[in-house]
Short mmCIF file of C-alpha atoms in Angstrom, two decimals:
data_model
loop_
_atom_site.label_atom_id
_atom_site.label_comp_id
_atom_site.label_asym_id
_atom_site.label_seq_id
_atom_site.Cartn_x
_atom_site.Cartn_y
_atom_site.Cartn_z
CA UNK A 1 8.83 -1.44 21.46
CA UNK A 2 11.71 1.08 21.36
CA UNK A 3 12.96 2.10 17.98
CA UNK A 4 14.80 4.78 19.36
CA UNK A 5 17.37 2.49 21.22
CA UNK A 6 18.82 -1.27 19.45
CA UNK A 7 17.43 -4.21 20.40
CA UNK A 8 13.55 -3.02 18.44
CA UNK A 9 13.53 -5.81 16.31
CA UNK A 10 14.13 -8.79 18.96
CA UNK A 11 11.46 -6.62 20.80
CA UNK A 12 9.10 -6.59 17.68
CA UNK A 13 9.69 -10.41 16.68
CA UNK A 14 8.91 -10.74 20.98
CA UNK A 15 5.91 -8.80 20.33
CA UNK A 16 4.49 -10.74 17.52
CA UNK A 17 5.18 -14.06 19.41
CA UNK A 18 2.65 -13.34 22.09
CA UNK A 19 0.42 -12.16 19.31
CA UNK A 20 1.02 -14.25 16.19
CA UNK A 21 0.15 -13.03 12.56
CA UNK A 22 -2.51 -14.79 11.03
CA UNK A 23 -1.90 -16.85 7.52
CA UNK A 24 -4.60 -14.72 6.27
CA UNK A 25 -4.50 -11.06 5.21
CA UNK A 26 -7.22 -9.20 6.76
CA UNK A 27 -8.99 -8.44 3.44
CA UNK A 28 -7.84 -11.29 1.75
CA UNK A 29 -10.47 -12.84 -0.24
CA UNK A 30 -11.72 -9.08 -1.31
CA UNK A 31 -11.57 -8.98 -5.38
CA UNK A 32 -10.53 -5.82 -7.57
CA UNK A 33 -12.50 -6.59 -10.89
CA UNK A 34 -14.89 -9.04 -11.56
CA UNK A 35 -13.40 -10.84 -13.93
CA UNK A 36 -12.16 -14.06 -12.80
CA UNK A 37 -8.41 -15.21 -13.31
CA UNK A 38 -7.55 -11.71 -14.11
CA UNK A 39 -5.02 -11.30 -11.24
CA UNK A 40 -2.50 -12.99 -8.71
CA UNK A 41 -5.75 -13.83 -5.48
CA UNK A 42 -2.75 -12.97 -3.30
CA UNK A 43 -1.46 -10.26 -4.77
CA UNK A 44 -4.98 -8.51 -4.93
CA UNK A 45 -5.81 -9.49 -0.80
CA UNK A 46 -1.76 -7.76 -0.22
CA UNK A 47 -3.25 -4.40 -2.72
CA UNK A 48 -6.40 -3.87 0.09
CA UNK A 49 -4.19 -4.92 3.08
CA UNK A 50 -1.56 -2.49 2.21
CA UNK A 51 -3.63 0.78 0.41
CA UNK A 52 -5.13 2.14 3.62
CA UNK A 53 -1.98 2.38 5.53
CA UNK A 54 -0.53 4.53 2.56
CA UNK A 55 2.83 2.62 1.35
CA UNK A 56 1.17 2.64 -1.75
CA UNK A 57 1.39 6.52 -1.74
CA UNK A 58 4.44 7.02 -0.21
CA UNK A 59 2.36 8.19 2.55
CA UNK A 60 3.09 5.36 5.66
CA UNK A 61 0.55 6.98 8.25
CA UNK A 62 -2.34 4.11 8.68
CA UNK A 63 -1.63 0.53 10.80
CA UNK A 64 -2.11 -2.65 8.98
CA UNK A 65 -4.13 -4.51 12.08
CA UNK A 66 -6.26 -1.74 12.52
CA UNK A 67 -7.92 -3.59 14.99
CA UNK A 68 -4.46 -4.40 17.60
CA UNK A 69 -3.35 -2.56 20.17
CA UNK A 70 0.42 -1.66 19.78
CA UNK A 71 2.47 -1.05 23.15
CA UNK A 72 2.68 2.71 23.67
CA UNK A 73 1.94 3.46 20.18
CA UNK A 74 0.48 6.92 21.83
CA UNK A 75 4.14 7.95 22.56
CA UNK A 76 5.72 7.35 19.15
CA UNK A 77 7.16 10.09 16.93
CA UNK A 78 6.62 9.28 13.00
CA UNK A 79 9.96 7.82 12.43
CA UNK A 80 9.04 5.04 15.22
CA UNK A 81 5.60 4.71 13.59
CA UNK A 82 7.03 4.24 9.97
CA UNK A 83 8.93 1.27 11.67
CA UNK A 84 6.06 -0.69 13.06
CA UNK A 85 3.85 -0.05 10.47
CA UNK A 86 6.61 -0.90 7.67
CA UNK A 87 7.76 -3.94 9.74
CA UNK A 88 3.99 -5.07 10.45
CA UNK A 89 3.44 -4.54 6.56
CA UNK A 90 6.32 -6.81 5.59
CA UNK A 91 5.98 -9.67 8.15
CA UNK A 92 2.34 -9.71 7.43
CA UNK A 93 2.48 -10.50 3.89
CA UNK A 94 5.54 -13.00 4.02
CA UNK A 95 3.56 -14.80 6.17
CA UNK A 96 0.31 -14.84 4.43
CA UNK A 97 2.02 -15.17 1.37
CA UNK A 98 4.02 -18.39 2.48
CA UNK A 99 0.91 -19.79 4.02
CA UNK A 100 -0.80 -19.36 0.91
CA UNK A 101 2.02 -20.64 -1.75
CA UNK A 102 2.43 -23.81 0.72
CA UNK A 103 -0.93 -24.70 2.04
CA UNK A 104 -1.31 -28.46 1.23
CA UNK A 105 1.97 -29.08 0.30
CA UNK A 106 4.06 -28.70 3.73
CA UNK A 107 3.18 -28.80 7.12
CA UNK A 108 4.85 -25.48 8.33
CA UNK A 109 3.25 -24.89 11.93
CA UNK A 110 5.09 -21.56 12.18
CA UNK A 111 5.65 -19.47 9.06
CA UNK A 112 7.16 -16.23 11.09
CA UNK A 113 10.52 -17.83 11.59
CA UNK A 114 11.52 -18.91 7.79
CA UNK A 115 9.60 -15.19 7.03
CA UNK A 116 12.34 -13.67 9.60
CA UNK A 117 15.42 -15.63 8.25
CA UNK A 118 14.08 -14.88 4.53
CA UNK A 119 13.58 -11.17 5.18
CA UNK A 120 17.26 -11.02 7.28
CA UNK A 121 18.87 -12.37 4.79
CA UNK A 122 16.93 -10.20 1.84
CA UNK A 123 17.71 -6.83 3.21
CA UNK A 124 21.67 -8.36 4.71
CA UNK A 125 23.31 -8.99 1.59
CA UNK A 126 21.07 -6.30 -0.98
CA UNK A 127 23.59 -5.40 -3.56
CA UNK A 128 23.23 -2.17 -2.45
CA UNK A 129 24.08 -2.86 1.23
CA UNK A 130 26.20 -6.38 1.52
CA UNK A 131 29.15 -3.79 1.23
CA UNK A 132 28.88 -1.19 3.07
CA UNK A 133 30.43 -0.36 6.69
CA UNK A 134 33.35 -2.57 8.40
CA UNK A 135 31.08 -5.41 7.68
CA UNK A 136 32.61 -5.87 4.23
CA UNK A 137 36.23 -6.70 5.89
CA UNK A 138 34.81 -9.09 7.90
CA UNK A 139 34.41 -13.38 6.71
CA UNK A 140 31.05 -13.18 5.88
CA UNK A 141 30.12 -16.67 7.65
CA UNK A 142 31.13 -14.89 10.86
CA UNK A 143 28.25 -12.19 10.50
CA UNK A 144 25.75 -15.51 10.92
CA UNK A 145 27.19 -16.85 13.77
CA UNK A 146 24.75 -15.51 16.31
CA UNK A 147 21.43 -13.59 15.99
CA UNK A 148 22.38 -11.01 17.59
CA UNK A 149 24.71 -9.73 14.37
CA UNK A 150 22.23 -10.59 12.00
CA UNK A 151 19.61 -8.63 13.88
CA UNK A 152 21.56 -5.70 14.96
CA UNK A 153 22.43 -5.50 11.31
CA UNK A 154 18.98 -6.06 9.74
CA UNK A 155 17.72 -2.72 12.01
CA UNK A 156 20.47 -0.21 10.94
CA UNK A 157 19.62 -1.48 6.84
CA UNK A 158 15.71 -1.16 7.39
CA UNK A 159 16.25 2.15 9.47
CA UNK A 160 18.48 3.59 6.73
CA UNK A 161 16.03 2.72 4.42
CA UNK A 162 13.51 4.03 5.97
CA UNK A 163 15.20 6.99 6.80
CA UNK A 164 15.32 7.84 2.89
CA UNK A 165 12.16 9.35 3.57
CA UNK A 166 12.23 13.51 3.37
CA UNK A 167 9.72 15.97 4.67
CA UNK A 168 7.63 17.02 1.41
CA UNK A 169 5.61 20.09 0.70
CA UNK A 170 6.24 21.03 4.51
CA UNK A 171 4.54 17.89 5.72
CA UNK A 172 5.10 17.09 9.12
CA UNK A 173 4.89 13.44 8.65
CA UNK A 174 7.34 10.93 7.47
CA UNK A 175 7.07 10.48 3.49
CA UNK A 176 9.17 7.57 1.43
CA UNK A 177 8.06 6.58 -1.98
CA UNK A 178 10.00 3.20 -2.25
CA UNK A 179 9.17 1.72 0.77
CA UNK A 180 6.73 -0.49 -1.22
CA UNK A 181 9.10 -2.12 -3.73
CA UNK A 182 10.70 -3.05 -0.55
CA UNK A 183 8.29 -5.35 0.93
CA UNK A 184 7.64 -6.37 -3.03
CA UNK A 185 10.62 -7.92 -3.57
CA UNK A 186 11.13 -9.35 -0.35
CA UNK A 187 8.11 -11.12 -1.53
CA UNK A 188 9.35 -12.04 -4.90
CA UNK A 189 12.74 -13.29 -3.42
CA UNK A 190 10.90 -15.78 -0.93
CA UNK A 191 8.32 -16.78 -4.20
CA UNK A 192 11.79 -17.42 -6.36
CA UNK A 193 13.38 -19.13 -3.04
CA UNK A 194 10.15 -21.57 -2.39
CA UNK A 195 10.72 -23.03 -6.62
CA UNK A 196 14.63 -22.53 -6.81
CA UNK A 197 16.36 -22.32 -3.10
CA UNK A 198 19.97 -22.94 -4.58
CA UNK A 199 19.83 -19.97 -6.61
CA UNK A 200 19.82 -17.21 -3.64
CA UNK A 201 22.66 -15.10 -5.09
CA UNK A 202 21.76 -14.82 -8.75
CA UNK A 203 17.91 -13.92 -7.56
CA UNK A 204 18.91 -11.66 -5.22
CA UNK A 205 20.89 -9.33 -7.99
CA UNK A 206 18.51 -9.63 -10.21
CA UNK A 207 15.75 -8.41 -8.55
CA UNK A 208 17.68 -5.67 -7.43
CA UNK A 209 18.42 -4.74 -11.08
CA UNK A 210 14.98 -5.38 -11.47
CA UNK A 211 14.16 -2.80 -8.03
CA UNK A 212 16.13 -0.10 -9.29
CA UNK A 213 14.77 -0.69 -13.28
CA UNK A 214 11.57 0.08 -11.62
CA UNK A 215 12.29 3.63 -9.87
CA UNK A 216 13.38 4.74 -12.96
CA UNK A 217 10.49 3.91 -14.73
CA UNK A 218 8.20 5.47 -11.84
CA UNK A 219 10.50 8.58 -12.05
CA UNK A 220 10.15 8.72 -15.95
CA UNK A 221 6.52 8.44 -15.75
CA UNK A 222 6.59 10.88 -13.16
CA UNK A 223 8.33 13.25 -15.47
CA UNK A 224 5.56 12.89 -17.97
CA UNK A 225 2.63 13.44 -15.99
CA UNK A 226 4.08 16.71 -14.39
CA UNK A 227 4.44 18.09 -17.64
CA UNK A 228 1.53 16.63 -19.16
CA UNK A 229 -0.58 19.92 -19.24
CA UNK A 230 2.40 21.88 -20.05
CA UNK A 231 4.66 23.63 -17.87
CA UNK A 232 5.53 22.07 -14.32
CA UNK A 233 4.82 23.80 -11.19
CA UNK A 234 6.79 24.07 -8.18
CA UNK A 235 4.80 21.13 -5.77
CA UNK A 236 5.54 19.08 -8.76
CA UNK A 237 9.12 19.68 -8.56
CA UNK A 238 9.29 19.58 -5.31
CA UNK A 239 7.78 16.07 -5.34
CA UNK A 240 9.54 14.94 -7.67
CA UNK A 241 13.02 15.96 -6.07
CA UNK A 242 12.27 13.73 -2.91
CA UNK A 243 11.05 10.83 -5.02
CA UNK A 244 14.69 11.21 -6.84
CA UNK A 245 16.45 11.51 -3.69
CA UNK A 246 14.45 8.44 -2.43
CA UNK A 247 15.20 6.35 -5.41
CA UNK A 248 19.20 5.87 -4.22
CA UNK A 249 20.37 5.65 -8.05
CA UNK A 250 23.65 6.46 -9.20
CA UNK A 251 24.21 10.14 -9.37
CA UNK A 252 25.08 10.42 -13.42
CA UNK A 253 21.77 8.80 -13.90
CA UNK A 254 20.26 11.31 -10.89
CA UNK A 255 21.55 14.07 -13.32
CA UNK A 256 19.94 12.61 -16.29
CA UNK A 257 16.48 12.41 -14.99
CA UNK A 258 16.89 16.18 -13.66
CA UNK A 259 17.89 17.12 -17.30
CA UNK A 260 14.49 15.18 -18.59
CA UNK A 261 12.68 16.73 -15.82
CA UNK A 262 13.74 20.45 -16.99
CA UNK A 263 13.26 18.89 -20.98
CA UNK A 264 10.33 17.21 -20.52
CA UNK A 265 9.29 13.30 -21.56
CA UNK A 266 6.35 12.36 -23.45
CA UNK A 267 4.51 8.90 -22.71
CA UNK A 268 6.12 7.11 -25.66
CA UNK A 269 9.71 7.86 -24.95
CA UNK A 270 9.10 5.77 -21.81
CA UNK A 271 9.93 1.86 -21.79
CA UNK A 272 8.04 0.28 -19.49
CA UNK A 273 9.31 -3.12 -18.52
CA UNK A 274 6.91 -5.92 -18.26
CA UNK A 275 5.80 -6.08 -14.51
CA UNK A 276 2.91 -8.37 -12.19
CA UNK A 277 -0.04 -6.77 -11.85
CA UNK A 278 0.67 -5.36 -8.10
CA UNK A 279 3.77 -3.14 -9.35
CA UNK A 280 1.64 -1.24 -12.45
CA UNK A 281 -1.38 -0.95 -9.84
CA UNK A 282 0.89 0.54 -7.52
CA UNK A 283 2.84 2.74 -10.67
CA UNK A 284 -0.72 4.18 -11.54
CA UNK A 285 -1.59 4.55 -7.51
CA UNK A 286 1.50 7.23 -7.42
CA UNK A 287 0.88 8.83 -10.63
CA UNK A 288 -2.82 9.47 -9.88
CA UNK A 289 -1.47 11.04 -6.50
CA UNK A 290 1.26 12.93 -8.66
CA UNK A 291 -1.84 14.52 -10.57
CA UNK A 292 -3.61 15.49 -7.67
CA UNK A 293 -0.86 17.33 -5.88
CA UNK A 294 -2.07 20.34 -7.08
CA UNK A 295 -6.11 20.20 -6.10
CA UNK A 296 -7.20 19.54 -9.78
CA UNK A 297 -6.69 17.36 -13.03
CA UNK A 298 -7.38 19.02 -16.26
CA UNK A 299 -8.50 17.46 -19.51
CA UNK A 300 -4.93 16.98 -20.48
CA UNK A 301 -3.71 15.01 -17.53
CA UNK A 302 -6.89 13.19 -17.70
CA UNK A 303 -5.81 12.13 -21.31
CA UNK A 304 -2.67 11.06 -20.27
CA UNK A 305 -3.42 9.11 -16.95
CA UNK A 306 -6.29 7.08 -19.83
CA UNK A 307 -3.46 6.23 -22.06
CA UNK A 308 -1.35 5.43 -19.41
CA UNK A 309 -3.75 2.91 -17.90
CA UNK A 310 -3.64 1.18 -21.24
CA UNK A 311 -0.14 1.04 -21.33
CA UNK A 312 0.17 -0.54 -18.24
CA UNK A 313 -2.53 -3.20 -19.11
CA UNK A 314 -4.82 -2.20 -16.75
CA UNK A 315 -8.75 -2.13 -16.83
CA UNK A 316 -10.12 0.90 -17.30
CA UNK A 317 -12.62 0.62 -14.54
CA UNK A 318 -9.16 0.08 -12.14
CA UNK A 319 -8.42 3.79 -13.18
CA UNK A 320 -12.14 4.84 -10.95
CA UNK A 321 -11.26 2.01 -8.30
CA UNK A 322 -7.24 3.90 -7.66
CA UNK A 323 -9.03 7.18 -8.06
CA UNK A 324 -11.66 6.66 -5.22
CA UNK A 325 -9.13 4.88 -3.06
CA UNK A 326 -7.38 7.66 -3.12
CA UNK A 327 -9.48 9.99 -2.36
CA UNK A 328 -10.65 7.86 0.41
CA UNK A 329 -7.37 7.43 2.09
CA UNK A 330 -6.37 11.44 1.82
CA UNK A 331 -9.76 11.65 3.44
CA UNK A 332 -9.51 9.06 6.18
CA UNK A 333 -5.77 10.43 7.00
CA UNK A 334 -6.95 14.16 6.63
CA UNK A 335 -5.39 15.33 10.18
CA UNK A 336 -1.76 13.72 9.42
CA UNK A 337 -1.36 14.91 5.61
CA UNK A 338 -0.70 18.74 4.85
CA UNK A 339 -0.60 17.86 1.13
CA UNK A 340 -4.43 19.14 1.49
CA UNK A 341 -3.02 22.23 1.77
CA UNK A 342 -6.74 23.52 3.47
CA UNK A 343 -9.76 22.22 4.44
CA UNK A 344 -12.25 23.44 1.42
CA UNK A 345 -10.06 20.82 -0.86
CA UNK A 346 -11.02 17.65 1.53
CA UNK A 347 -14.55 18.80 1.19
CA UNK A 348 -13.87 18.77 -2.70
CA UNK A 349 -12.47 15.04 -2.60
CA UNK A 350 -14.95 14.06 -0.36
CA UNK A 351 -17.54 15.40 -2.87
CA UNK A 352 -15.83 13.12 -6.02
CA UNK A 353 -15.43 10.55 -3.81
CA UNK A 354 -19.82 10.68 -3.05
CA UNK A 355 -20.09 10.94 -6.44
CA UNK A 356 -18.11 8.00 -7.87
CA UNK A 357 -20.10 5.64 -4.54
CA UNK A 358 -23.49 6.67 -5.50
CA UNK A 359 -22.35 6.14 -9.59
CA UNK A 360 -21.13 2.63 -8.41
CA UNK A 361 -23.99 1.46 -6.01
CA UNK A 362 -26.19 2.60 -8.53
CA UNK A 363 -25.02 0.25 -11.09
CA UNK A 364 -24.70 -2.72 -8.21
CA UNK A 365 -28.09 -1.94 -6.72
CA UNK A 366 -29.77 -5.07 -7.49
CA UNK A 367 -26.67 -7.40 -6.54
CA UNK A 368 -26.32 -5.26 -3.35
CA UNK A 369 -30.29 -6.06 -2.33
CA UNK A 370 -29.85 -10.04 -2.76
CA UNK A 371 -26.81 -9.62 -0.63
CA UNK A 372 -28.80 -8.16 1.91
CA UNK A 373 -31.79 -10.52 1.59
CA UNK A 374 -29.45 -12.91 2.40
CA UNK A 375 -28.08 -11.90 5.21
CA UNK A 376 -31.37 -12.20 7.45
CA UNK A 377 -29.81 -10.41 10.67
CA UNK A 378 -29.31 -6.92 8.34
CA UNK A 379 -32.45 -7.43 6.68
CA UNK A 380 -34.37 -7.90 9.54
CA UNK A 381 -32.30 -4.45 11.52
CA UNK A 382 -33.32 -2.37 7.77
CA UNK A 383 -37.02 -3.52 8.42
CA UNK A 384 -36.76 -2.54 11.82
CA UNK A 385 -35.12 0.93 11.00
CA UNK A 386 -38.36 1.94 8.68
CA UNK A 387 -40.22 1.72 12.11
CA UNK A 388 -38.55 2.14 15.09
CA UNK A 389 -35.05 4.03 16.01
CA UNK A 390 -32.15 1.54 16.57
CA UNK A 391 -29.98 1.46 19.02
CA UNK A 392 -26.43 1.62 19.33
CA UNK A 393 -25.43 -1.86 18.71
CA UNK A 394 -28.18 -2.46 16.12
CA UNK A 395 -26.57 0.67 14.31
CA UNK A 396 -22.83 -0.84 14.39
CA UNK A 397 -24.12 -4.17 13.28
CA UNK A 398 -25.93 -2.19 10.34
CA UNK A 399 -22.28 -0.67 9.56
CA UNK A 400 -20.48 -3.65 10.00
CA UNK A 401 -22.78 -6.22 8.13
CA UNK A 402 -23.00 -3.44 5.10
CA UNK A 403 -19.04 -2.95 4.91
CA UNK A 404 -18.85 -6.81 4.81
CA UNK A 405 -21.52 -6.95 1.70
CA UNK A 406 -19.42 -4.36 -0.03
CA UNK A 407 -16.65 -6.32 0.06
CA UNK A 408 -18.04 -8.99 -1.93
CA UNK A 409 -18.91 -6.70 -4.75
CA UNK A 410 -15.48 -5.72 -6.96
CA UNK A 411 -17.11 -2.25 -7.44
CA UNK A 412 -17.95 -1.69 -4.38
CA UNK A 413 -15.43 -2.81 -2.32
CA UNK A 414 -12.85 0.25 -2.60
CA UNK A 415 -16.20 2.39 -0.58
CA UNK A 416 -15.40 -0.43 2.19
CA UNK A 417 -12.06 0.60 2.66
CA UNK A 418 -11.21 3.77 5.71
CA UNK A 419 -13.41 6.43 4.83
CA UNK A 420 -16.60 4.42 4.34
CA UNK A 421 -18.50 7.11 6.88
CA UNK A 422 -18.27 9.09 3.96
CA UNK A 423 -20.11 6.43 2.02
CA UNK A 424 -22.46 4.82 4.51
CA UNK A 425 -25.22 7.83 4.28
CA UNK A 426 -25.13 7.13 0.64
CA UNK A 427 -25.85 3.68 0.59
CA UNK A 428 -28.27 3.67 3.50
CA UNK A 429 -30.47 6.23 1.22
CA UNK A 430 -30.33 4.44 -1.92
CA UNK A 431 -31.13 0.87 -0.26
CA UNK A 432 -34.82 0.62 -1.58
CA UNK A 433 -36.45 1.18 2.27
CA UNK A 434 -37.76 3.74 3.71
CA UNK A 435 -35.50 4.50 6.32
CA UNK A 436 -35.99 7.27 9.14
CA UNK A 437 -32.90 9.42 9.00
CA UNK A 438 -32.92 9.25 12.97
CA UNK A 439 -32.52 5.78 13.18
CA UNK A 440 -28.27 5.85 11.95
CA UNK A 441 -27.77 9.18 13.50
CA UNK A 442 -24.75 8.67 16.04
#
C-alpha cells in the first residue's frame, strides 16, 4: 500500500479483501464502569479499540490490529502511517458497528462494501468539501458514474484532512486533534442512515453543524483549563494554536477564540451541548492531556478537571480510568512522542500509573482471585511458579491469561490496555502466592 502515489485506497479496500475485518472489535465486550446500562456496549468496545492507537489524543501513532502484519509498514513515513491507521480505525468500526446494529435483523454476508459506499459518500459531499475544486461545476450524478471518481476523490478529502495535522511542541510525528470526530460521525451518519435512509442530505448538514459545534466546545474548554491555574504558558499556547488551526472554522470565529484565549474563559461561560457518552469521554481524554502538557497538575487544575467531569455527566471513577489510560499510552508510545520532553518525566508517569494499578487491584483483589480459580490452566501455572521456574511459554500464557482476567473487571481493565508490562510485576506480587521472582523474569 502506497499512499504516496493514487490508487491507495483501491489498494487498501484490495488489502482488506484478502484479510477481512471481523464484525467484532477486538476489545469489544470490555466494560468501562460497572454499572450496567450506563453506556452505548458499542460505543464503549469502539473507546478501548480506538485509545491505544492515540486518535483519542490527537496522537495517531499505535495500529488498531495490533496483531496484523501490514505490507511494508517498516518503510512508511508518518503521514503514510496516519493513513492506514486512520483508514483501519474507520473501516473497523463501521463494520463492527453495522454488524452489531443489524445482527438478527438482516442477513448482510459482507458489511465492508455498504461501510465503503457509506463512508464515500460521508466524506464526498461534507458541507465543507461537496464544493470545493472543479468538482462543483461538474453534474453531480456524473461524479458516481464509475468508482474510480468516487475513489480518487474520497483519497484527496481524507488526505486533506488528514493533512490538517501540524508538527506540535517540535514533535516529529504527525499530530491532528479532530481526526476522531471524523470517524464519529461517519458512525452517526450510517446509525441515522440504518432508521431514516431517505433523509441523507438533511443528516449529513446537521451533523456537520453538529461536528463543528463540537470543536468549539473542545477549544472553549481548552481555553479554560490552560488558564485554570492562572496565567497560560507557552506549550499551552502552542497547543492550543494547532488545535485551532486543526478545527477548520471560519476565521471571524478563529479570531474570537484567540481573543478568549488572551481573556481567559471560566467553566461556566462554556455551553456544552448535550453529547453520547463517547464524545464527553473523548472531550475529558484531551483535556486531561491538555493538563499534562506541562509535566504536572496543580490543585487548581485538579479542581477544575473534578467539576468538569461533572459537567460532562461523567463518573467520577472515569476521571482515574482517562487518567491511567493516559499515562499508559504516553508510556507505551514513549519512543514516538517528544511531548515527554525527557526521560525522568516517563519514569514519573510510570510511577502514577503503579500507583493508581496497585490502588485498583487492591480494591478488586478478591474478584481478581475467583477469576483466577476459575481459570484452572493459570491457576495451576501460579501453583507451579511458587515451586519451580517456568518456562517461556508457561510465562506468556501467565501474561496472556492475566490480561484476559483484567479485562473482565471495569477497574481493571484500563491496566490491560499497551503498557500492562508496567502493571504485570504489580499484580503478580499482590496475587496472594508466593511467587519466586525468577520464575516471570524474561
Amino acid at each position: 500500500m502506497n499512499f504516496g502515489s493514487p490508487g491507495w485506497f483501491s489498494r487498501y479496500l484490495a488489502f482488506r479483501t484478502e484479510q477481512p475485518l471481523g464484525n467484532h472489535l477486538p476489545s469489544a465486550g470490555v466494560r468501562v464502569l460497572d454499572h450496567p446500562g450506563v453506556h452505548h456496549e458499542m460505543d464503549q468496545a469502539i473507546y478501548y479499540f480506538l485509545q491505544p492507537t492515540g486518535l483519542l489524543y490527537g496522537y495517531p501513532v499505535g495500529w488498531p490490529y495490533v496483531k496484523l502484519q501490514y505490507p511494508q509498514s517498516q518503510y512508511f513515513d508518518s503521514s503514510a502511517k496516519v493513513h492506514l491507521i486512520f483508514l483501519e480505525a474507520l473501516f473497523g468500526c463501521m463494520v463492527a458497528d453495522r454488524h452489531f446494529l443489524l445482527e438478527g435483523m438482516a442477513e448482510e454476508a459482507d458489511h465492508l462494501g455498504p461501510a465503503t459506499r457509506l463512508s464515500t459518500y460521508f466524506f464526498l459531499n461534507a458541507p465543507s468539501d461537496a464544493r470545493r475544486g472543479w468538482n462543483w461545476f461538474v453534474p453531480r450524478w456524473r461524479l458516481f458514474q464509475r468508482n474510480g471518481h468516487r475513489r480518487g476523490r474520497f483519497e484527496k478529502i481524507v488526505s486533506r484532512r488528514i493533512g490538517q495535522g501540524t508538527k506540535l511542541l517540535n514533535i516529529p510525528d504527525y499530530y491532528n486533534s479532530f481526526l476522531f470526530l471524523e470517524i464519529f460521525h461517519c458512525l452517526q451518519w450510517q446509525r441515522r442512515l440504518l432508521l431514516e435512509p431517505a433523509k441523507r442530505r438533511e443528516a449529513l448538514f446537521d451533523l456537520h453543524a453538529r461536528q463543528m459545534q463540537l470543536r468549539e466546545t473542545l477549544l472553549e474548554l481548552q481555553i479554560v483549563a490552560a488558564h485554570a491555574s492562572g496565567a497560560v504558558d507557552a506549550a499551552e499556547q502552542r497547543l492550543f494554536d494547532q488545535f485551532l488551526r486543526a478545527a477548520g472554522l471560519p476565521k471571524p470565529r478563529q479570531q474570537q477564540l484567540r481573543e478568549a484565549m488572551r481573556r481567559g474563559l471560566t467553566l461556566e461561560q462554556v455551553a456544552i451541548p448535550e453529547m453520547p457518552w463517547l464524545v464527553r469521554r473523548y472531550f475529558l481524554d484531551v483535556i486531561v492531556m491538555v493538563l499534562l502538557i506541562d509535566g504536572t497538575v496543580d490543585e487548581l487544575e485538579q479542581k477544575f478537571v473534578v467539576e468538569l467531569v461533572e459537567r460532562l455527566g461523567l463518573w467520577r471513577e472515569e476521571l482515574e480510568q482517562c487518567r491511567a489510560a493516559l499515562e499508559a499510552f504516553l508510556i507505551h508510545q514513549e519512543q514516538h512522542l517528544h511531548l515527554l520532553h525527557a526521560r525522568p518525566q516517563a519514569l514519573r508517569l510510570a510511577d502514577r500509573l503503579r500507583e493508581r494499578a496497585t490502588v485498583a487491584i487492591r480494591k478488586n483483589l478478591d474478584r481478581l482471585m475467583n477469576e483466577v480459580r476459575e481459570t484452572h490452566e493459570l491457576y495451576a501455572l501460579l501453583m507451579k511458579a511458587t515451586r519451580h521456574p517456568l518456562t517461556a511459554e508457561e510465562k506468556r500464557k501467565v501474561r496472556s491469561q492475566l490480561y484476559d482476567i483484567m479485562k473482565t473487571i471495569p477497574a481493571l481493565a484500563i491496566f490491560a490496555l499497551p503498557a500492562g508490562g508496567v502493571i504485570l510485576p504489580i499484580l503478580i506480587r499482590l496475587l496472594p502466592f508466593n511467587l519466586l521472582p525468577s520464575s516471570f523474569d524474561d
